[in-house]
Structure formats: structure tokens, C-alpha cells
Short mmCIF file of C-alpha atoms in Angstrom, two decimals:
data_model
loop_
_atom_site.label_atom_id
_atom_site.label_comp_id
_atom_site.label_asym_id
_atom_site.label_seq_id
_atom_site.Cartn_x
_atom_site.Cartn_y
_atom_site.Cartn_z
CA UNK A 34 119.81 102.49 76.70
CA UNK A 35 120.78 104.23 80.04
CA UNK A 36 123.66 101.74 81.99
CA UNK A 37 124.04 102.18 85.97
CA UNK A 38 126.77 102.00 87.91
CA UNK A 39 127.88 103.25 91.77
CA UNK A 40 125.44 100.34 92.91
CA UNK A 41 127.37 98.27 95.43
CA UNK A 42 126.95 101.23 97.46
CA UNK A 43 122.68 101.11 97.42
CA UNK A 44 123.04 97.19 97.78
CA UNK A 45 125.22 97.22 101.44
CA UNK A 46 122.88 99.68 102.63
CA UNK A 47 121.50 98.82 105.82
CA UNK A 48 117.78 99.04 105.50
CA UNK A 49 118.32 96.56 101.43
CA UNK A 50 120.63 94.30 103.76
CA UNK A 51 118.18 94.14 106.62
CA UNK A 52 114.93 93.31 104.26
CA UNK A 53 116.92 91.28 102.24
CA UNK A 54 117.39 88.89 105.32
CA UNK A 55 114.31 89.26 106.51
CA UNK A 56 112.73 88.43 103.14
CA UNK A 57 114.93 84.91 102.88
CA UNK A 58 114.97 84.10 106.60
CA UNK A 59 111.27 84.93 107.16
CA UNK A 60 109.89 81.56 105.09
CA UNK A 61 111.77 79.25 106.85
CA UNK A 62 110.69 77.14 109.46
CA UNK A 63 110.25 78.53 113.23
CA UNK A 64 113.45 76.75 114.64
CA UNK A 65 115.93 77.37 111.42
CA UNK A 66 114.25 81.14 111.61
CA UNK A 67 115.48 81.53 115.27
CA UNK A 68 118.73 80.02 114.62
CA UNK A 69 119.35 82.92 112.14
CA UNK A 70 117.89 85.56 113.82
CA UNK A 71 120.65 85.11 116.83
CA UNK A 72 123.17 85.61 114.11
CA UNK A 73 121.66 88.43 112.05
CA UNK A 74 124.14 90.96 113.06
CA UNK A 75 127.64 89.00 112.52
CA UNK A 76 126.04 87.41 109.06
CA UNK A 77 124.92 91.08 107.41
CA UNK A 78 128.17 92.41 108.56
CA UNK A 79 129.91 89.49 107.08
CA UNK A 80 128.21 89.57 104.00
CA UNK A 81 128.58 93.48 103.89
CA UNK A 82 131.87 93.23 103.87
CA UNK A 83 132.41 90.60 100.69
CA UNK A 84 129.85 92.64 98.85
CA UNK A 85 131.99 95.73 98.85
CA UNK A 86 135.23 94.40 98.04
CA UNK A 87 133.32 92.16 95.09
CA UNK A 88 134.26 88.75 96.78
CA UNK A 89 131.00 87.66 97.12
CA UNK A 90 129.81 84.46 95.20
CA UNK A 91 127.60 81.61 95.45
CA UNK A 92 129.76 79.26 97.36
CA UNK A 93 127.70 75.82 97.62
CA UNK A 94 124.36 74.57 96.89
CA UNK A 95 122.06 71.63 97.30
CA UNK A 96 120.37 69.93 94.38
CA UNK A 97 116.89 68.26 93.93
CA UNK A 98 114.37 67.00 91.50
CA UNK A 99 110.85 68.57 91.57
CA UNK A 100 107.90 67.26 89.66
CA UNK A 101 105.99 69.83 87.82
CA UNK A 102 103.23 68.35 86.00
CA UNK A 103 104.71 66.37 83.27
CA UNK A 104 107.94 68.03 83.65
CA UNK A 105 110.71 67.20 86.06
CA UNK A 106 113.53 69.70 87.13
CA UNK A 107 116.57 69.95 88.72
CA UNK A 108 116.45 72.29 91.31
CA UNK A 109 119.92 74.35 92.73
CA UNK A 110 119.34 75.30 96.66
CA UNK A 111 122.05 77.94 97.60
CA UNK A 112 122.79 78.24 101.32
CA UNK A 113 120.41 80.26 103.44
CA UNK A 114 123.90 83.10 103.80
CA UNK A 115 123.61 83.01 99.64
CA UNK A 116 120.55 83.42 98.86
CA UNK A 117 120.47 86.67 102.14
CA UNK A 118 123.54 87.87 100.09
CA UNK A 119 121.94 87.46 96.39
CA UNK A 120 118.77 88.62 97.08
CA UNK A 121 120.37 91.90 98.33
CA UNK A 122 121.97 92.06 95.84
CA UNK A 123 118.79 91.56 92.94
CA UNK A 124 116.81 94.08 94.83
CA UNK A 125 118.83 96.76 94.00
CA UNK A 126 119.35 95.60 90.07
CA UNK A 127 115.90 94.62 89.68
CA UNK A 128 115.04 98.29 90.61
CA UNK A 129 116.90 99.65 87.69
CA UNK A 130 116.21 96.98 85.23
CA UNK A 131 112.81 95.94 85.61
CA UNK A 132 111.26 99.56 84.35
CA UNK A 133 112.42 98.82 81.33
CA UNK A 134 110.87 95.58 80.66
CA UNK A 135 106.75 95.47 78.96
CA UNK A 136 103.56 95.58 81.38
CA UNK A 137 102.16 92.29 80.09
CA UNK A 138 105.60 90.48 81.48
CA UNK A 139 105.05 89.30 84.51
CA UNK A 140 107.47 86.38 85.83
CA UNK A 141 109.23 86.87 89.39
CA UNK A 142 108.47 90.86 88.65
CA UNK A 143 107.13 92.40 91.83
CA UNK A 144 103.79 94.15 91.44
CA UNK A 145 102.90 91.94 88.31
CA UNK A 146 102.37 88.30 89.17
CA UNK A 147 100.63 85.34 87.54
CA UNK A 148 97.14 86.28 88.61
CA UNK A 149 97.35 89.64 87.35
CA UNK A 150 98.92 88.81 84.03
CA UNK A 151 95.75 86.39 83.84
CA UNK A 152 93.62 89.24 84.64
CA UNK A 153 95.01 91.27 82.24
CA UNK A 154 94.86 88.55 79.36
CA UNK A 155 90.71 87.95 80.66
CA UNK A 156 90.03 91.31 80.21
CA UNK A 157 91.59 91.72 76.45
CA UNK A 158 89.45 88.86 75.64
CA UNK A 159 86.99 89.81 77.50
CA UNK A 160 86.49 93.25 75.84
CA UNK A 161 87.38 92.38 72.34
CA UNK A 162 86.12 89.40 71.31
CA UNK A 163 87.07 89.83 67.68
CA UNK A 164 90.35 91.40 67.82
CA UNK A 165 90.97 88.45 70.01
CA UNK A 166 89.22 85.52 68.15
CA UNK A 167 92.72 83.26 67.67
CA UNK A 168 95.72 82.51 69.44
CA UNK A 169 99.39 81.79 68.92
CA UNK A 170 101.24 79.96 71.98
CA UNK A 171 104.68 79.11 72.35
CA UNK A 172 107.17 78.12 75.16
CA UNK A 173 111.02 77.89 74.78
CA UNK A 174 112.76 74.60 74.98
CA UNK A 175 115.06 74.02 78.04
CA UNK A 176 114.87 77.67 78.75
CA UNK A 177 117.33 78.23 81.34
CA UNK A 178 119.51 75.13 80.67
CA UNK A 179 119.43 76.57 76.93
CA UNK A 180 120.98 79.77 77.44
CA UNK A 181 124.13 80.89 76.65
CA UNK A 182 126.47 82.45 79.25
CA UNK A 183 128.48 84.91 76.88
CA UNK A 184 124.97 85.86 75.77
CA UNK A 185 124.17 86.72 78.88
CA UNK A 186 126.89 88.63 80.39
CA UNK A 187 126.40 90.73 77.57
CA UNK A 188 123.30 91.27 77.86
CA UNK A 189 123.81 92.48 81.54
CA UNK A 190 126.20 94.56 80.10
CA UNK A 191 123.79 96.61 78.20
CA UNK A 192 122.25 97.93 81.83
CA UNK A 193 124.98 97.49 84.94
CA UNK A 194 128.51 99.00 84.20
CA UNK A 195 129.70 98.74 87.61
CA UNK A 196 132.56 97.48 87.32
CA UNK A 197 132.88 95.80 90.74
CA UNK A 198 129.19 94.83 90.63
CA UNK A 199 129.71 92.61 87.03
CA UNK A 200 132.01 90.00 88.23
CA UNK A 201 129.61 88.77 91.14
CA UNK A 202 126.95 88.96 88.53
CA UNK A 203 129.00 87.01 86.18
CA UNK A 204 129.63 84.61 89.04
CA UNK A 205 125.88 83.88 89.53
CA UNK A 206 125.64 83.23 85.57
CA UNK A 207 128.69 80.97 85.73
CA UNK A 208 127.31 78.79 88.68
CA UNK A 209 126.71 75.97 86.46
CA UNK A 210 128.66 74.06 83.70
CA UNK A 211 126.07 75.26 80.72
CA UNK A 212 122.76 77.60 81.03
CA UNK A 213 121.54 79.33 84.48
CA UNK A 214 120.64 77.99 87.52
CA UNK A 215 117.18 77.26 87.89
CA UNK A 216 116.58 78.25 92.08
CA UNK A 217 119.19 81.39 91.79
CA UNK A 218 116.92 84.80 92.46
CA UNK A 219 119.15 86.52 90.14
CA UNK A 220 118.43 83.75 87.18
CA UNK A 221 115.06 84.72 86.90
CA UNK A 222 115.81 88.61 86.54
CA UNK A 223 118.55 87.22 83.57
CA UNK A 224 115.71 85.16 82.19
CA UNK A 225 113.51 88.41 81.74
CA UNK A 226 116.16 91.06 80.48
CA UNK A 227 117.24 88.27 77.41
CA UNK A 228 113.92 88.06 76.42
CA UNK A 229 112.84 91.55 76.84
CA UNK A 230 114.24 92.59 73.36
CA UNK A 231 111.85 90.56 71.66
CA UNK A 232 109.19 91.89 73.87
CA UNK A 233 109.59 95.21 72.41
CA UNK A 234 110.17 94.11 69.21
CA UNK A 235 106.99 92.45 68.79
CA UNK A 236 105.11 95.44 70.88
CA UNK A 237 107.45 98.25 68.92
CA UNK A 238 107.86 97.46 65.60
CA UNK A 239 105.41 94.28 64.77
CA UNK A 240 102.74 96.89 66.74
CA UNK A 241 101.31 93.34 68.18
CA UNK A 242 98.53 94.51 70.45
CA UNK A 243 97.98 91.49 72.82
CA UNK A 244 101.20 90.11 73.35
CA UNK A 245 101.60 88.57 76.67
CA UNK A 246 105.04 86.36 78.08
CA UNK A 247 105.11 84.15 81.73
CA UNK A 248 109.10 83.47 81.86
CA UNK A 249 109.33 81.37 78.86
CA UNK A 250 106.12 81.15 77.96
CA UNK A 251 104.74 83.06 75.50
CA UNK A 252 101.30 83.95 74.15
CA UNK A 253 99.72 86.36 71.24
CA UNK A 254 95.95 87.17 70.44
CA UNK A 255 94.55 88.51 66.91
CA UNK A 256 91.91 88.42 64.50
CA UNK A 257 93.75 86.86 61.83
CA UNK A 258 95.15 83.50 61.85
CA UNK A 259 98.23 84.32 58.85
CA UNK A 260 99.06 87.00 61.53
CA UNK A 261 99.70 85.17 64.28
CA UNK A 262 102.04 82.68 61.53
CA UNK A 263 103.73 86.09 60.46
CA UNK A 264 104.73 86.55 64.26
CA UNK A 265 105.31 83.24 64.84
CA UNK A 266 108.08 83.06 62.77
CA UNK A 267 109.82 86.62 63.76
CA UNK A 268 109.59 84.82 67.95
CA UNK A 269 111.90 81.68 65.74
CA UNK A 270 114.05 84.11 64.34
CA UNK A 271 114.83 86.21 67.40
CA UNK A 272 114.93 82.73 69.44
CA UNK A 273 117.16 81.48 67.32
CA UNK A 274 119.76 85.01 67.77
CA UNK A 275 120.13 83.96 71.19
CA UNK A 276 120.42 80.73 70.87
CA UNK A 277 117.21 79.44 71.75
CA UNK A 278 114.89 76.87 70.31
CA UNK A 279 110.70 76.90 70.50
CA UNK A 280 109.20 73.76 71.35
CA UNK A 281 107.44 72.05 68.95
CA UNK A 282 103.79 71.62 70.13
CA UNK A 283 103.31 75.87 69.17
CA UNK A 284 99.68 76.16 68.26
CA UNK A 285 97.47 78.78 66.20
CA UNK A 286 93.94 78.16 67.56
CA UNK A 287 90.90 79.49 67.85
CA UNK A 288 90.05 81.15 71.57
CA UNK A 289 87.07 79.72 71.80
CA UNK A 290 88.41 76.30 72.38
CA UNK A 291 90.43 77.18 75.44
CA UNK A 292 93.38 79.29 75.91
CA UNK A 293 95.37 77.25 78.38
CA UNK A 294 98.23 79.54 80.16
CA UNK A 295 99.08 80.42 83.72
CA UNK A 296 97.30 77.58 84.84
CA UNK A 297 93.84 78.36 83.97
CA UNK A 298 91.83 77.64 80.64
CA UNK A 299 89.96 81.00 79.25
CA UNK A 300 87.08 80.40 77.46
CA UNK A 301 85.79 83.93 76.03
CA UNK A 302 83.13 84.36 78.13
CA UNK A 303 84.40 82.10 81.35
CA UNK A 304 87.51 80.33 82.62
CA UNK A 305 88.35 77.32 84.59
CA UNK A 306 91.57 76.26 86.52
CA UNK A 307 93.44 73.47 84.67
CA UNK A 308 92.54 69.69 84.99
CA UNK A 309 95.87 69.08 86.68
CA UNK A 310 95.55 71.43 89.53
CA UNK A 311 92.00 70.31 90.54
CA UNK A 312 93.21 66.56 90.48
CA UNK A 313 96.34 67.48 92.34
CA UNK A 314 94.12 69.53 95.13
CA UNK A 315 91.63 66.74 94.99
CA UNK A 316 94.00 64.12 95.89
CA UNK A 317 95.57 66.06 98.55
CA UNK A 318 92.55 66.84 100.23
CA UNK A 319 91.38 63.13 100.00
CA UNK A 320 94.86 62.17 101.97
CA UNK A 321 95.48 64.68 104.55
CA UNK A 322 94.50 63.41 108.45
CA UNK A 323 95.80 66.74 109.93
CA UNK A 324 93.39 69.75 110.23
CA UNK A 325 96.31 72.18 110.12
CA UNK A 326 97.81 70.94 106.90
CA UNK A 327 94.22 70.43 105.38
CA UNK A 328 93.38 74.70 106.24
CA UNK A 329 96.57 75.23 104.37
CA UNK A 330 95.85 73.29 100.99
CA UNK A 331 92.14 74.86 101.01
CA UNK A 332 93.74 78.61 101.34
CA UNK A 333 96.62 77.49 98.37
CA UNK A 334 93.44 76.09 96.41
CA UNK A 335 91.27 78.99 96.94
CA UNK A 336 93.91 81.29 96.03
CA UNK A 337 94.18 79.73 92.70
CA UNK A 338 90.29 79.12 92.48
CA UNK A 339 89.18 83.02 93.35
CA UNK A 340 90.07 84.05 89.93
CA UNK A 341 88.38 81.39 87.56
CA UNK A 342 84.87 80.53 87.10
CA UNK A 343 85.14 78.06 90.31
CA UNK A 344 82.61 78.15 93.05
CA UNK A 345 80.73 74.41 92.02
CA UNK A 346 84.21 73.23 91.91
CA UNK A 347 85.31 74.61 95.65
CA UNK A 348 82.78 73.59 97.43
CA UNK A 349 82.42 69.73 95.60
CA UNK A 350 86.38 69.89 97.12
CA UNK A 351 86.07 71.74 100.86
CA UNK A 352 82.43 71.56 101.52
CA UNK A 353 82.30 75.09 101.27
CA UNK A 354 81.20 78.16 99.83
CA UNK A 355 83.98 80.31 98.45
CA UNK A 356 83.32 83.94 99.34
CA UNK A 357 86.29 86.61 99.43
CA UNK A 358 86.17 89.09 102.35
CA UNK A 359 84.83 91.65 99.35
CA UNK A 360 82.20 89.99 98.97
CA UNK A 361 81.38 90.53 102.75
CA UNK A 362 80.65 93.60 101.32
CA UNK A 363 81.75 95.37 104.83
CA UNK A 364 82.95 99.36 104.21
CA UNK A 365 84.61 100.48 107.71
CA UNK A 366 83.07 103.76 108.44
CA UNK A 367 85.04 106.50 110.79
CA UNK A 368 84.48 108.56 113.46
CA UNK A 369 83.54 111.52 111.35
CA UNK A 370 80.69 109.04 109.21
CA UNK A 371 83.19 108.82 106.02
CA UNK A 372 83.94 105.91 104.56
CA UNK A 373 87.45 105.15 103.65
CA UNK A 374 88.41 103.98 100.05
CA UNK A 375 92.04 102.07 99.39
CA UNK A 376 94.11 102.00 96.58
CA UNK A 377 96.27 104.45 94.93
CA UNK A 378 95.14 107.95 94.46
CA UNK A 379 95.42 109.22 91.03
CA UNK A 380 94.12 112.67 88.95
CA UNK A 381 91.04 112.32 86.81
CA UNK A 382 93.22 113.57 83.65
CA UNK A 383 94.94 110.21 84.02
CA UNK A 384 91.38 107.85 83.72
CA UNK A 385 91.18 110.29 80.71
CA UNK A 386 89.41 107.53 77.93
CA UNK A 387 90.23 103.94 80.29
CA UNK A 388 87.75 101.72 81.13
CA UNK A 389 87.35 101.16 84.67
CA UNK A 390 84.58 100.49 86.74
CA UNK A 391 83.05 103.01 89.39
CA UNK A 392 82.55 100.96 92.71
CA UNK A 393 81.93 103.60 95.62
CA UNK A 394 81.79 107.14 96.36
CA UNK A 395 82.12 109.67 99.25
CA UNK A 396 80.55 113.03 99.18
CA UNK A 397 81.74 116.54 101.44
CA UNK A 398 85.82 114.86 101.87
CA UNK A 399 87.72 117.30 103.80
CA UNK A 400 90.97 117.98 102.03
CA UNK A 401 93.41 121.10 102.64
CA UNK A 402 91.96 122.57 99.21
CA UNK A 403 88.18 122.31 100.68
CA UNK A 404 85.36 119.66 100.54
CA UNK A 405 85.62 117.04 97.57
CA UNK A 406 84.36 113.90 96.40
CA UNK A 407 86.24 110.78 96.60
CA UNK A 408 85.32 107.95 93.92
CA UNK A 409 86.50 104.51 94.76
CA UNK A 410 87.17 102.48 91.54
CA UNK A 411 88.62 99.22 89.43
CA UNK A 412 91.05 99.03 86.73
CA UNK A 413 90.12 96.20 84.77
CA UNK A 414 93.24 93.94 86.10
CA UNK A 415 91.55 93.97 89.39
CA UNK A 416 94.01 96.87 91.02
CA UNK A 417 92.26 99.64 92.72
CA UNK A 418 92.31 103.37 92.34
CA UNK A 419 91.01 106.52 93.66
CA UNK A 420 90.40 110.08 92.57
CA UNK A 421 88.46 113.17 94.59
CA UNK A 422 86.79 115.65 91.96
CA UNK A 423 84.61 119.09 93.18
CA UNK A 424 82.44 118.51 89.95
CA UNK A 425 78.99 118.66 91.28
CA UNK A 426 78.10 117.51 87.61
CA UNK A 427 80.06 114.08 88.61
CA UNK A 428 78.48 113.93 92.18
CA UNK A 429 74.98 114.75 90.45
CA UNK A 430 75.24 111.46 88.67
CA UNK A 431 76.78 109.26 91.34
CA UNK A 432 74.00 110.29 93.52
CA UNK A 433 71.65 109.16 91.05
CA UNK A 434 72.78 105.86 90.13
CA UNK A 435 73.70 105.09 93.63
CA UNK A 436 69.26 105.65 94.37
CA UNK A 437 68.66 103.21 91.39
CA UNK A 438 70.72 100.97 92.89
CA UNK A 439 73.10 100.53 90.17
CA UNK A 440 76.38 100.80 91.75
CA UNK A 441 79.46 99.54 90.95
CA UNK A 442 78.68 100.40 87.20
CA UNK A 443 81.08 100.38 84.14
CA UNK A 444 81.92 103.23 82.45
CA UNK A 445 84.94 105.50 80.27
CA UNK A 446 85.85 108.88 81.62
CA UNK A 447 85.77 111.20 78.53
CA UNK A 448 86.25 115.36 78.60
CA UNK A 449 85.46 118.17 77.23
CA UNK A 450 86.51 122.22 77.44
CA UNK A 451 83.98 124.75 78.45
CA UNK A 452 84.14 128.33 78.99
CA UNK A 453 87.17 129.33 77.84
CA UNK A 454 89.77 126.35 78.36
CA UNK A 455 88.47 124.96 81.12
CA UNK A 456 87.77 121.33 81.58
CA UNK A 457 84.91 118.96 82.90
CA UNK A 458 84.74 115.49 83.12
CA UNK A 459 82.49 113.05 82.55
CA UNK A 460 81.07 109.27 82.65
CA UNK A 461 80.07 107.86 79.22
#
């Protein structure tokens, strides 16, 4: 594995410091925000300066119980300074250590997410019913409080070498007694590298198709129930190496009967937000007086709603019908009569056998190699895409199906060679 080093220099940067503060300063309150702003300059330049010569640490923080659910935590608040100064800091790491870690782990990993994970998960299922018929879940006990801080530093040690980066790493792993902070921005990037060797273990050399981890929780589809056993017991083993313990209410079940993780319940065929988030919205809703505070639940709620099977359920709550601004179904149309498509823009050799979904299309483009055809489409985690073809084959068909009245429509982009090596490709 490749280690870095020379990073202190990418983390004082101006531009990492200045987004770094504005990321941490930006969600507080109006009058705390101003009363940072007016000392932006003289705190980045402080802080500049104690990242370079490696002084920097975590000086103080405040602690505080939060109720999550059934569990109750104890929450470490760094300083406003601190957390400027360690989120500088994680940016730059996170950039190098991140790549390394699996697509289907998603905790505190920017461009992943909880809803997206969920996506993901909803369209394994989704698409292979059989090969996803039974589940194995699992969540580590005490994650964070479990972990040990030898462990850890050398784990760090397998991607950072700098050597007057480590110690301010090492201080934010030593911040308490036993285990990692829970509240530290840089505990959560720790959380992910530990764990990320079994993630590859199980993807690399137990070849488990649908394996999917949240932080510490951790959940596996397959066909075959003595399977998901098999695997269970390589997750104890490699636990157990660093130190770490599963709870004991792991389950092999059958899908069917509800697949509860990242707060929603899948089904197979639908899924529904979990019992305690629509009783925790419900009472809220019931209590609040002030229209402000009410606009703000409704937006948390619907944000959590949009992506299970929950339109009954919204509008029993807010009196109101839940529609998304796509559904709107509004396409802004430019001066020169052509629509504009978002999302990335990607070659058709890379949609080469994937499954996406064709939602929109723009005939006679003009790009600097002549007029093309831009297809708007969907991955099928939600994310968006674009690709511009000259195939008048392709735009044939699009044309077609868009007079039936069939579009968006489902499809995988296969291809084939023709006259003498070159290559056309099509919808299936």
C-alpha cells in the first residue's frame, strides 16, 4: 500500500484553510457566525502557524449526552478554533485515504452518504431477488469506545508517513483515556480505515457480492443461509484481531421480512422509514407552535421520507402531498431551443453492459467535433450521467420510443464491431 507524506504543506494552504473555516463556522448560529467571521484572518493565521511546526492539538472540549433511539452517547464538543483546525486538517488525509476504501462504505465519506448507500442496497435487492433472498446483519459493540489506540496509530501508519503530520494525528487518537472520541471529524475517518481491511477481505478473497457497512454497522445479502454463517464467523474473527466484539442480537433472516438498516425497512419490492422516526416526527409536529421551526421538521422529514415508499405517510403528518421538484417535471430550455441535461458527462464505452435508465435526449448538440446527441440518464443509485453519441442508429430509436411515449425506459448498453473494428452501440 502506497504511504503519503509532504502533507502539512497541502493542509496550511490557503484555499483548505479558508473552506475549512467556512465549512465549521458556516452551521453555526447568525451571531456566533459573525463573531468569527471578524476574526477569520488572525485565527487561520494562528492556526497556520501551529499546523506547520506540528503543535497543533485538540486543546479542550465540552461533553454531552445525546439520545439516539434506545442508545445514549457521550458526545466530545471541541472548540469552534479545533474543530476549524481539525477539519483542515482531515480534508487533506481524507483525500488520500478515502480512495482506497470499498464503494458500498459510506459513513462520513463525501459523495457516498446514507441515502445513497440505501439506494444502492434497494437496487441489489431490487434486481436480484434470489441472489438476495437472506440476510446477515451485524453491528460492533461500543465501536469507538472499543478501539484500541496502538491499533490505531498503526493503522494510520500504513497510509500517512509524515512525520510531522503523525503526532497531531496521534494526538486526536489520544484525546481520550480509552477508544476515540465520538464528535472528533478525524474519529470517523479512523473508524473507516480500521475496518476497511475487512471490507476487502470479505469483497477480495470471500468474493461476497453484496456486502454493504454504515460505520459500524454491517450488512451482507445471499442466496444461501450457511453462507451468510460462513461469513459471519470470518467478520468475528477479523473483529476479534482488532480487538473488537459483535453484538449479540446478529441475525440471518430472510429479506422478505424486513431488512432494517440506515433507518429504513426494505421489503423486496417496497420500503418504509423505521417506526421510530415516524413517531419521533409525529410527536414533533404535534408540539411545535412556531411556523418557522414546524417548515424545518417537515423539510428534515421529507428528506428522510423521499426515498421510501412514503407519500400516505407524509401527508397523514403535514397535510401535504410530497412531490420533489423532479417530479415538476420542468426541463429549462435555452435560447438556442436545447434543453440542458446535468450530471457528469461520461463515454458510452464506460455504460458498456450497466444498467441504467434512459430519461431524456437532445438531438443536433453543437460540440467543437460537430452536431451530436446528448442522452440524459440514471445510474441505478439515483446519480445522474450524460453521454453525446453521432449514432443515428441510437437517435433512430430514441426518436421512436420518445413518439410512443415510453420515455424514461430501462435498458443495458451492449456493443458490437462492424466493418472492420469499428464499434456501434446499442440499447438491449
Amino acid at each position: 500500500m502506497k504511504r503519503y507524506g509532504n502533507i502539512i504543506p497541502q493542509i496550511i494552504d490557503a484555499t483548505n484553510m479558508g473552506n475549512a473555516f467556512d465549512e465549521v463556522v458556516g452551521g453555526l448560529k447568525p451571531k456566533r457566525k459573525e463573531h468569527y467571521e471578524k476574526k477569520r484572518s488572525s485565527i487561520l493565521e494562528v492556526l497556520t502557524e501551529r499546523i506547520r511546526d506540528g503543535t497543533f492539538h485538540v486543546e479542550n472540549y465540552e461533553e454531552f449526552w445525546v439520545q439516539d433511539g434506545p442508545k445514549k452517547r457521550l458526545i466530545q464538543s471541541p472548540t469552534v478554533v479545533d474543530r476549524i483546525g481539525c477539519n483542515a486538517i482531515m480534508r487533506v488525509v481524507e483525500k488520500y485515504v478515502y480512495p482506497t476504501t470499498i464503494n458500498t462504505s459510506a459513513a462520513s465519506i463525501k459523495g457516498r452518504g446514507m441515502h445513497k448507500l440505501f439506494r444502492k442496497v434497494r437496487s441489489d435487492i431490487g434486481h436480484d431477488f434470489e441472489g438476495t433472498k437472506y440476510y446477515y446483519k451485524c453491528d460492533i459493540k461500543k465501536f469507538y469506545q472499543s478501539i484500541d489506540q496502538k491499533q490505531m496509530k498503526k493503522v494510520v501508519r500504513r497510509y500517512i508517513k509524515d512525520k510531522q503530520l503523525l503526532p497531531i494525528l496521534d494526538s486526536f487518537i489520544n484525546l481520550m483515556p480509552s477508544g476515540l472520541s465520538i464528535g472528533l471529524r478525524s474519529s470517523q475517518c479512523f473508524g473507516n480505515i480500521l475496518l476497511s481491511r475487512l471490507d476487502h477481505r470479505m469483497k477480495e478473497n470471500e468474493h461476497v457480492r453484496y456486502y454493504y457497512r454504515y460505520c459500524d454497522d454491517i450488512v451482507l445479502l445471499s442466496n444461501s443461509k450457511r453462507r451468510l454463517w460462513k461469513w459471519c464467523t470470518i467478520i468475528h474473527k477479523e473483529a476479534a484481531k482488532l480487538g473488537l466484539k459483535i453484538k449479540p442480537d446478529e441475525a440471518v433472516r430472510p429479506t422478505r421480512v424486513g431488512l432494517d438498516f440506515l433507518g429504513y425497512i426494505n421489503y423486496c419490492t417496497h420500503s418504509r422509514l423505521r417506526k421510530r422516526t415516524k413517531q419521533k416526527a409525529a410527536r414533533k409536529l404535534s408540539k411545535v407552535k412556531s411556523r418557522k421551526r414546524r417548515r424545518e421538521i417537515i423539510g428534515s422529514f421529507k428528506g428522510m421520507a423521499k426515498w421510501g415508499d412514503c407519500c400516505n405517510l407524509y401527508k397523514q403528518l403535514t397535510g401535504r402531498y410530497m412531490k420533489t421538484f423532479k417530479e415538476l417535471g420542468l426541463q429549462y430550455v435555452a435560447e438556442d431551443g436545447k434543453k440542458r441535461f446535468g450530471g457528469k458527462q461520461v463515454s458510452l464505452r464506460t455504460l458498456t453492459n450497466i444498467h441504467i435508465r434512459v430519461v431524456d435526449f437532445e438531438k443536433d448538440v453543437t460540440t467543437e467535433n460537430g452536431p451530436r446527441t446528448v442522452v440524459s440518464f440514471q445510474y441505478d443509485d439515483g446519480e445522474m450521467g450524460k453521454y453525446f453519441t453521432a449514432d443515428k442508429q441510437q437517435l433512430w430509436y430514441l426518436e421512436k420510443i420518445q413518439s410512443m411515449g415510453e420515455l424514461p425506459f430501462e435498458t443495458v448498453i451492449k456493443s458490437e464491431t462492424y466493418d472492420r473494428g469499428k464499434v456501434r452501440y446499442m440499447f438491449t
